[in-house]
Coordinates of C-alpha atoms in Angstrom, one line a residue:
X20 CA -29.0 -32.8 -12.0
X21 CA -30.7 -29.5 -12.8
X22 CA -31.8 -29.2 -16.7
X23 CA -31.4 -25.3 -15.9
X24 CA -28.6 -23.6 -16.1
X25 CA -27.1 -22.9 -12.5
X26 CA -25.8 -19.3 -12.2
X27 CA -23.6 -17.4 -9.8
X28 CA -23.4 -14.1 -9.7
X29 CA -20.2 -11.9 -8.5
X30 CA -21.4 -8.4 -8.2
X31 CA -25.0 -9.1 -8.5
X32 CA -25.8 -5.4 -7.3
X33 CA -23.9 -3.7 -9.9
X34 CA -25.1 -2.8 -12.9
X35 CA -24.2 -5.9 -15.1
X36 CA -25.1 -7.9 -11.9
X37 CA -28.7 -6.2 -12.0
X38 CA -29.0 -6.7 -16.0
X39 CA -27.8 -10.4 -15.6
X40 CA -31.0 -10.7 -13.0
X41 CA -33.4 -9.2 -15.2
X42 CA -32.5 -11.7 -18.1
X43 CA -32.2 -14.3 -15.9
X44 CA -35.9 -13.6 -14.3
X45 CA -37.2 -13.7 -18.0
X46 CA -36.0 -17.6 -18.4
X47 CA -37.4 -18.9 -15.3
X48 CA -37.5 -22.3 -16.7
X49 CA -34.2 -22.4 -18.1
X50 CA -32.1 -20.4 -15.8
X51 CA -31.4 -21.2 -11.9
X52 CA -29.1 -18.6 -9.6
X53 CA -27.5 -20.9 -7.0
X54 CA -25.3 -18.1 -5.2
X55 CA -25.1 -14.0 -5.1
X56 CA -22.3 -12.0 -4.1
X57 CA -22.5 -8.1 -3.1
X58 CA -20.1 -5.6 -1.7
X59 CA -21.9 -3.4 1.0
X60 CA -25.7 -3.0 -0.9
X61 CA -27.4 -5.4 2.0
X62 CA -30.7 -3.9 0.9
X63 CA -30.5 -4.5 -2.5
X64 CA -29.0 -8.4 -2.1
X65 CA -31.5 -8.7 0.6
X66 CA -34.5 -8.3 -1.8
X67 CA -32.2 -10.3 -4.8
X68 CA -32.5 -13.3 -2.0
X69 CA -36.3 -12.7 -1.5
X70 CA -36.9 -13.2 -5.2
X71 CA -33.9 -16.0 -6.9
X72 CA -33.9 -18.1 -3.5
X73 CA -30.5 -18.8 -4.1
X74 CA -28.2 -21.3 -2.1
X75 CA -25.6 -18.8 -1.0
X76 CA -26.0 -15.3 -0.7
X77 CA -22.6 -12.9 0.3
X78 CA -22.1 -9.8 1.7
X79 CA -18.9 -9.3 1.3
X80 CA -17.5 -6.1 2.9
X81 CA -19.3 -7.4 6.2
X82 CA -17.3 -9.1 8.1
X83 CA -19.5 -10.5 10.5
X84 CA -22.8 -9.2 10.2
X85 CA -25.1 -11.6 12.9
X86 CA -28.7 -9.6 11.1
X87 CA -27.2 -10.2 7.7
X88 CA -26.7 -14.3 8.7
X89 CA -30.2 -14.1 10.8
X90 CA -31.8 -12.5 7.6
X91 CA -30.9 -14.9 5.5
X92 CA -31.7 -18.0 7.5
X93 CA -34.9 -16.6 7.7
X94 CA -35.4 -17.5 4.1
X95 CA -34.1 -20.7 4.5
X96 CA -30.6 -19.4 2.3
X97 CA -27.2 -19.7 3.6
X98 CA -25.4 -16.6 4.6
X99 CA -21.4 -15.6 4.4
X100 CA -19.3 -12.6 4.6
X101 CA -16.0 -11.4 4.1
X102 CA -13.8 -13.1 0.9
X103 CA -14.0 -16.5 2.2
X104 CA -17.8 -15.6 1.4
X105 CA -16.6 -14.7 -2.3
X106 CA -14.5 -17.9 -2.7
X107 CA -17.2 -19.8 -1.7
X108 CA -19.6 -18.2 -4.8
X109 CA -17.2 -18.3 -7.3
X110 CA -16.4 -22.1 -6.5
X111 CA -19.8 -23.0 -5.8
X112 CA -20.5 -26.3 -6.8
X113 CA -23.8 -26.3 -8.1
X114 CA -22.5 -23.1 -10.5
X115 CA -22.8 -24.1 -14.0
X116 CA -21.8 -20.3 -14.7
X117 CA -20.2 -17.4 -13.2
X118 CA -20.7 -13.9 -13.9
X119 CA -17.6 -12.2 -12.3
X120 CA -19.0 -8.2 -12.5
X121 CA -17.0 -7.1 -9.5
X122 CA -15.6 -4.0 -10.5
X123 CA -11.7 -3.6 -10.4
X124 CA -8.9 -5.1 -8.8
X125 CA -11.1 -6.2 -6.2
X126 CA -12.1 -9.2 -8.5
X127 CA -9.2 -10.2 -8.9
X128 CA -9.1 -13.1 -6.6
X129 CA -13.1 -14.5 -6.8
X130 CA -12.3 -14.5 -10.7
X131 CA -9.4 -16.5 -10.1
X132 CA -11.1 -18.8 -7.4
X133 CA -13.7 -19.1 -10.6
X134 CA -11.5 -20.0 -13.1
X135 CA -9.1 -22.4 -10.8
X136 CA -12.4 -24.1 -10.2
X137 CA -13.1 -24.8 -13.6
X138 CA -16.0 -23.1 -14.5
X139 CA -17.7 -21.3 -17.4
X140 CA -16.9 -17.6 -16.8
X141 CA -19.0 -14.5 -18.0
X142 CA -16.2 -12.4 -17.7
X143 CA -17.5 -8.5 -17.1
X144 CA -14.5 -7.5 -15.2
X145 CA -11.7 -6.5 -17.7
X146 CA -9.3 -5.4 -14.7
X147 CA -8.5 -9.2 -14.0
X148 CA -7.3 -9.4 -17.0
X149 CA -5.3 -6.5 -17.4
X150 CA -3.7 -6.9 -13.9
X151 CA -3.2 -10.9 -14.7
X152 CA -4.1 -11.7 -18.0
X153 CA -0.8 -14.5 -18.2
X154 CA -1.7 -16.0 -15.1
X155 CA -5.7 -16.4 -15.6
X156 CA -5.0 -18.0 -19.1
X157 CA -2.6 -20.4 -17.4
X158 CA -4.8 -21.6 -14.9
X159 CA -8.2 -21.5 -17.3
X160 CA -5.4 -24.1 -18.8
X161 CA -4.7 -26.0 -16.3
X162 CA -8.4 -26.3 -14.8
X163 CA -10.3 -26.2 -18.4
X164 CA -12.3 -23.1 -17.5
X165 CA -14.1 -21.1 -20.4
X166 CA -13.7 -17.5 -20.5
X167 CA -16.7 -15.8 -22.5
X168 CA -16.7 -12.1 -22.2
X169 CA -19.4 -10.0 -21.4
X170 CA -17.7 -6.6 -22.5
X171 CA -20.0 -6.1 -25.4
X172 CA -16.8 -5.1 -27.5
X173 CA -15.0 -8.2 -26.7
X174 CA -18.6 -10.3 -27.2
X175 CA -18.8 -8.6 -30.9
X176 CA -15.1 -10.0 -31.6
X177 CA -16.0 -13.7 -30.1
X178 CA -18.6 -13.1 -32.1
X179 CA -16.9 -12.1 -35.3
X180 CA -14.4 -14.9 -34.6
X181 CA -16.7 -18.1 -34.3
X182 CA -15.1 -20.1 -37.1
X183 CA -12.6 -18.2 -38.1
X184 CA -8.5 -19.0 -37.9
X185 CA -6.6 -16.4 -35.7
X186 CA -3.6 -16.9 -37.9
X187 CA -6.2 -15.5 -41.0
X188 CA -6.7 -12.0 -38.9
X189 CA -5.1 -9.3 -39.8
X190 CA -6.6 -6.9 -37.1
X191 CA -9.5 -6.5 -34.5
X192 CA -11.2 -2.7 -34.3
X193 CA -12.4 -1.8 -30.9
X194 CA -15.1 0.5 -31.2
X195 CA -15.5 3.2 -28.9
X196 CA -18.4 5.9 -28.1
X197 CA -15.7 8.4 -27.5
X198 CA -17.6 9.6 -24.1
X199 CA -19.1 12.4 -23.1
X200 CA -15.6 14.7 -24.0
X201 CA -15.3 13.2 -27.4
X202 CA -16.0 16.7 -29.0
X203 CA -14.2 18.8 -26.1
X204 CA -11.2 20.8 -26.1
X205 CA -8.5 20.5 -24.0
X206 CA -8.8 23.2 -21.6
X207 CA -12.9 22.2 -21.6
X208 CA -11.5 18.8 -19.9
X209 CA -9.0 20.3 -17.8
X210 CA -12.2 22.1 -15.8
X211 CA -14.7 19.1 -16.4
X212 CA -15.8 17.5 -13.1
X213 CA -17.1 14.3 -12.5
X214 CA -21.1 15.2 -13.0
X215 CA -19.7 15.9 -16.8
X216 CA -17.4 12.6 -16.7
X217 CA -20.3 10.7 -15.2
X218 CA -22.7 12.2 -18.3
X219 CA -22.3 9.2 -21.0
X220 CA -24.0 9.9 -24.1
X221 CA -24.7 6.1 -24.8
X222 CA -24.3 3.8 -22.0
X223 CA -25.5 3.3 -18.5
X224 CA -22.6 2.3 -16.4
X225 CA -21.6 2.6 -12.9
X226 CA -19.0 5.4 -12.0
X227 CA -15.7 3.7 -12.0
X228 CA -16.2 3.2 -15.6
X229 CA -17.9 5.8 -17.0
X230 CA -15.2 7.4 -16.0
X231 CA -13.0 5.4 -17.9
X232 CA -14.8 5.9 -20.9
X233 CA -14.4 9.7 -20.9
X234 CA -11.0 9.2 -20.6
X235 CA -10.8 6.5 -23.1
X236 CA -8.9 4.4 -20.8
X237 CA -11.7 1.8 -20.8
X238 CA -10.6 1.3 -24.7
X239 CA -7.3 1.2 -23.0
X240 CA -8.0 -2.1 -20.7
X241 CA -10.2 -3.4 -23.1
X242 CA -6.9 -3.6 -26.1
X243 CA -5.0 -5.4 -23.2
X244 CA -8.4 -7.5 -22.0
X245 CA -8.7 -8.4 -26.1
X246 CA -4.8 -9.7 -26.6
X247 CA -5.2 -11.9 -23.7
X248 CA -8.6 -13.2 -24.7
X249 CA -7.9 -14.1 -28.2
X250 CA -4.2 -14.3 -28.2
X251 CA -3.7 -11.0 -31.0
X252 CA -0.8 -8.7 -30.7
X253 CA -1.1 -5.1 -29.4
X254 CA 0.2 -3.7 -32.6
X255 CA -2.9 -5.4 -34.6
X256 CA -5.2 -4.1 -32.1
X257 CA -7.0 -0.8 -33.0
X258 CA -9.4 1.5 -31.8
X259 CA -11.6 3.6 -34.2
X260 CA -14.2 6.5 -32.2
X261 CA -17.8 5.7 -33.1
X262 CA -20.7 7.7 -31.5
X263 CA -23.6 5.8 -32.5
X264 CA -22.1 2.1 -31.0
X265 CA -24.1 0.2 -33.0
X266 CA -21.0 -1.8 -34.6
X267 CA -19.9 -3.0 -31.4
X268 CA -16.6 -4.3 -32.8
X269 CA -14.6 -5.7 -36.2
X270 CA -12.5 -8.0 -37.2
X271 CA -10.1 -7.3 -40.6
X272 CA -9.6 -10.7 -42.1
X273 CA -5.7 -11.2 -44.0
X274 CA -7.8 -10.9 -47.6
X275 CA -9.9 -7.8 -46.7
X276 CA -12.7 -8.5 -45.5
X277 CA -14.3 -6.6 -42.5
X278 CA -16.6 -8.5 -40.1
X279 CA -18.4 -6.8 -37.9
X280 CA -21.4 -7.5 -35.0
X281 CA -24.2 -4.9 -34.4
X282 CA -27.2 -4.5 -32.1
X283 CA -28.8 -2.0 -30.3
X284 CA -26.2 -0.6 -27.2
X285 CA -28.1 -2.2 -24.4
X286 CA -25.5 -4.5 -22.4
X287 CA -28.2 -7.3 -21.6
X288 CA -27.4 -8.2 -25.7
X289 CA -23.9 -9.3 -24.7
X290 CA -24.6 -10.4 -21.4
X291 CA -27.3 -13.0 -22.7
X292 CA -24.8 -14.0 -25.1
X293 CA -21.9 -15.2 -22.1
X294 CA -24.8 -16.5 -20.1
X295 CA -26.2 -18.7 -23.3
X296 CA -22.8 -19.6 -25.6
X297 CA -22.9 -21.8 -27.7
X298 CA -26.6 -21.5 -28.1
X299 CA -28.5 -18.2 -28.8
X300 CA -31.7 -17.7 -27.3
X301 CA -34.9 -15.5 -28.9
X302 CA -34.2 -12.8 -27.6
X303 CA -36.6 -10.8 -25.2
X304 CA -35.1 -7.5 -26.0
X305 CA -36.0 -5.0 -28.9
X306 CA -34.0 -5.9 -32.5
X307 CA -32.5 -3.4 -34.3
X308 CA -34.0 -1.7 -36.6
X309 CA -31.1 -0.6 -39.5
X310 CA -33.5 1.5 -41.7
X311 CA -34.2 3.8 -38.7
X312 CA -30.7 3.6 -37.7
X313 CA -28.1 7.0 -37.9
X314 CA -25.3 7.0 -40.3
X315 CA -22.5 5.6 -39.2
X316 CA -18.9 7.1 -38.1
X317 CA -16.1 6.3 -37.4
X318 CA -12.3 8.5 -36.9
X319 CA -9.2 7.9 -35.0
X320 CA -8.8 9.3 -31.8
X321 CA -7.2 12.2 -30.3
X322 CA -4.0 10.9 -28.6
X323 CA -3.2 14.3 -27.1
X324 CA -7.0 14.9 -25.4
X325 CA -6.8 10.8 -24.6
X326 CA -3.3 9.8 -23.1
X327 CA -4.9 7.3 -21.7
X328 CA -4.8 5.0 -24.6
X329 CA -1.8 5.3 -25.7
X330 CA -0.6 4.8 -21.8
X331 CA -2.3 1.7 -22.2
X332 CA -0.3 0.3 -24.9
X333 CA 2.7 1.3 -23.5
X334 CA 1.9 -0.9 -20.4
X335 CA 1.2 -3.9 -23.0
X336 CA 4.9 -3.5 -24.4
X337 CA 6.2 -3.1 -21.6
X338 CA 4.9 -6.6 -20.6
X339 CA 5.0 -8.3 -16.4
X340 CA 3.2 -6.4 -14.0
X341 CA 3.3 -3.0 -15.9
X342 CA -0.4 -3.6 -16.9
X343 CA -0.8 -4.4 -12.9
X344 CA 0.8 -0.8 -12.6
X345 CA -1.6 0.9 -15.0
X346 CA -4.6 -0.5 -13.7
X347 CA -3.9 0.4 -9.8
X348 CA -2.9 4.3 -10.3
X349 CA -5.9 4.0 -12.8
X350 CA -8.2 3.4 -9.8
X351 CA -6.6 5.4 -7.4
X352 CA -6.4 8.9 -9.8
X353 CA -10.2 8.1 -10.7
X354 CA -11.5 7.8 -7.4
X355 CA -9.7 10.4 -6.1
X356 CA -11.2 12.4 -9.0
X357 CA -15.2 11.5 -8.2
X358 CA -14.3 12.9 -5.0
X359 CA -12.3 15.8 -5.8
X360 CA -9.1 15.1 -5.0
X361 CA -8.1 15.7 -8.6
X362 CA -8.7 17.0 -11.8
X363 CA -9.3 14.5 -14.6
X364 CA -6.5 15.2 -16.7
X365 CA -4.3 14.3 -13.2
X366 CA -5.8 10.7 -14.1
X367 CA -2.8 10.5 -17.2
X368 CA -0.8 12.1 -15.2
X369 CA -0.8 10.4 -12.5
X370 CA -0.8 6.9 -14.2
X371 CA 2.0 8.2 -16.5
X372 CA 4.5 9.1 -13.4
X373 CA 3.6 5.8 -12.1
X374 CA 4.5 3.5 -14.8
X375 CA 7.7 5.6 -15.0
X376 CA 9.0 4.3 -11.4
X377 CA 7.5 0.5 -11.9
X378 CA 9.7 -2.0 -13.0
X379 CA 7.7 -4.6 -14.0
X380 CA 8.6 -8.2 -13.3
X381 CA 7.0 -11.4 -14.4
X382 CA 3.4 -11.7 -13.8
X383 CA 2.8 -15.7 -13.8
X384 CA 2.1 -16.3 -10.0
X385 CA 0.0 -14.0 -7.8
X386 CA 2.5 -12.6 -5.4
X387 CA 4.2 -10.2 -7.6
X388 CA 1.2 -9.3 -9.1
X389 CA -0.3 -8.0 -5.8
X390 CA 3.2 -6.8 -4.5
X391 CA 2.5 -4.4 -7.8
X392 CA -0.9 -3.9 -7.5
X393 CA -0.3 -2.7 -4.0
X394 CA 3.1 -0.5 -4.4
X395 CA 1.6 1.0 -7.4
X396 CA -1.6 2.0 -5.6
X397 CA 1.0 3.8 -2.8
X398 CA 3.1 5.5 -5.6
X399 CA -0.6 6.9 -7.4
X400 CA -1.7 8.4 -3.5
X401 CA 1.8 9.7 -3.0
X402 CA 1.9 11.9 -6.5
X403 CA -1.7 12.6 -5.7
X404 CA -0.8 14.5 -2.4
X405 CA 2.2 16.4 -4.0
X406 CA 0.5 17.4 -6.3
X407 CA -0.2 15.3 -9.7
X408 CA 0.7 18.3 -12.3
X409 CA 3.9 18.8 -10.0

């Protein structure tokens, strides 16, 4: 056996894919990548290959791609498309760990193949979660899989929690930038397109979820992705704005006391965390440096500029596949948003008129989760063509 860790990688061209890489090439002697899996970026993947030599390497939107196989074979690593080529790296067998970074409902099934197969998660994908949280935590059960999150909100709570009895919280404070509209008015978002959206002030993220952030529904999925993952009711679930994101998250203990985990906003922190847990590594990255460090704010936000949030919470109550609901007319109004197909206060809109018409039913099994996912989606591209504001 290996006295490396073995990694897989779901997404390994995305952004936390790429940052998981970079760590990963600075521990060369304690790190191994066994498998990579990619959507469409051959190129990218291709030169991932050249330089990690994993087992397995996927492309996964190709569904038979005879250069991609022939590339591959060339050096000496086996090839496999489509998502029997995603079941296979999220099962792998050599896989100590698996990042799951695929971005939205599309991870969905490789992060369940994961956990199903018992493995150590880094879990970067909040919308598997939010679309299934009840049935991942059952089968993580059933298999003894490990969900460590790489969200570096959710990694400041696991953080904050290590020791500590959940019965002893009193509340956990997601902190959020506020985006790139945090200081905007109304009508200024009503006529922002997506090259403001896309403009975050802090983080570099792909364009689903910057997105997101501007529209705060990212602190949206990540109050549903926290009550799964540590098992906290909604109502003692917060979110507090704070533009400098250095306190990355808090915990409110029942006697007062506030933990809270900082470090600079650079998502290799967190991800190094999920790929090292229980252990922490010296870090290669630069430390913080508090005495040159901003002052520190923090304010509630704006429910009327940011429906999304409290949309979001309204999905939790509401319980079953209402979260499924959200998060499909979520994707559908942003994307058709980035290409112009709507404004981005349509997103609320649109998400809002959807969750009116779902009635959510019991999300323990996969089948009425994706009969939801996939209804929902419909609904969101049918108020999208009549109009969202209509």
């Amino acid at each position: 056996m290996s006295s490396r860790t073995r990694i897989a990688i779901l997404g390994s061209t995305g952004s936390v894919g790429v940052q998981a890489l970079d760590l990963i090439s600075r521990f060369p002697d304690r790190f191994e990548v066994v498998a990579l899996a990619a959507r469409r970026n051959a190129a990218l993947l291709a030169g991932q290959v050249e330089r990690f030599h994993p087992r397995l390497a996927v492309l996964s939107d190709a569904k038979s791609s005879p250069e991609w196989v022939s590339r591959c074979a060339s050096l000496g690593v086996e090839a496999a498309t489509g998502e029997e080529g995603l079941r296979q790296v999220a099962a792998h067998p050599e896989a100590d760990r698996v990042v799951c970074a695929i971005v939205g409902g599309a991870g969905l099934r490789p992060t369940l193949g994961a956990i199903q197969a018992g493995k150590t998660v880094a879990l970067a994908n909040k919308e598997t979660l939010v679309m299934a949280g009840s049935l991942m935590l059952q089968e993580a059960r059933r298999s003894g899989a490990r969900l460590l999150p790489v969200d570096s909100e959710h990694c400041a709570l696991h953080q904050c929690l290590r020791g500590e009895r959940t019965d002893e919280v009193r509340r956990l404070i997601l902190t959020a930038s506020g985006g790139p509209f945090r200081l905007s008015t109304l009508s200024e978002m009503e006529e922002a397109g997506p090259e403001q959206a896309l403009r975050h002030p802090t983080w570099e993220m792909g364009p689903k979820i910057s997105v997101d952030s501007a529209t705060l529904m990212n602190k949206g999925l990540e109050v549903i992705e926290a009550h799964w993952l540590f098992g906290i009711e909604p109502e003692r679930i917060e979110v507090l704005l704070h533009p400098q994101s250095l306190v990355h998250s808090m915990v409110e203990m029942q006697d007062g006391s506030v933990i809270c985990q900082m470090g600079t906003p650079d998502m290799r922190l967190p991800i190094l965390y999920a790929l090292t847990y229980p252990d922490r590594w010296v870090s290669p990255l630069p430390a913080l440096d508090l005495a040159a460090a901003p002052a520190l704010e923090f304010s509630a936000p704006d429910p009327v500029r940011f429906p999304c949030l409290s949309l979001a919470y309204r999905a939790l109550a509401a319980g079953g596949t209402a979260t499924t609901a959200l998060n499909a007319a979520n994707e559908i109004a942003v994307a058709a948003f980035l290409a112009r197909r709507a404004r981005l206060l349509d997103i609320p809109r649109v998400i809002e008129k959807v969750l009116e018409k779902h009635a959510p039913q019991p999300a323990d099994s996969l089948s009425p989760i994706l009969e939801a996912d996939r209804e929902s989606r419909r609904l969101a591209e049918e108020i999208l063509m009549k109009g969202a504001a209509a």
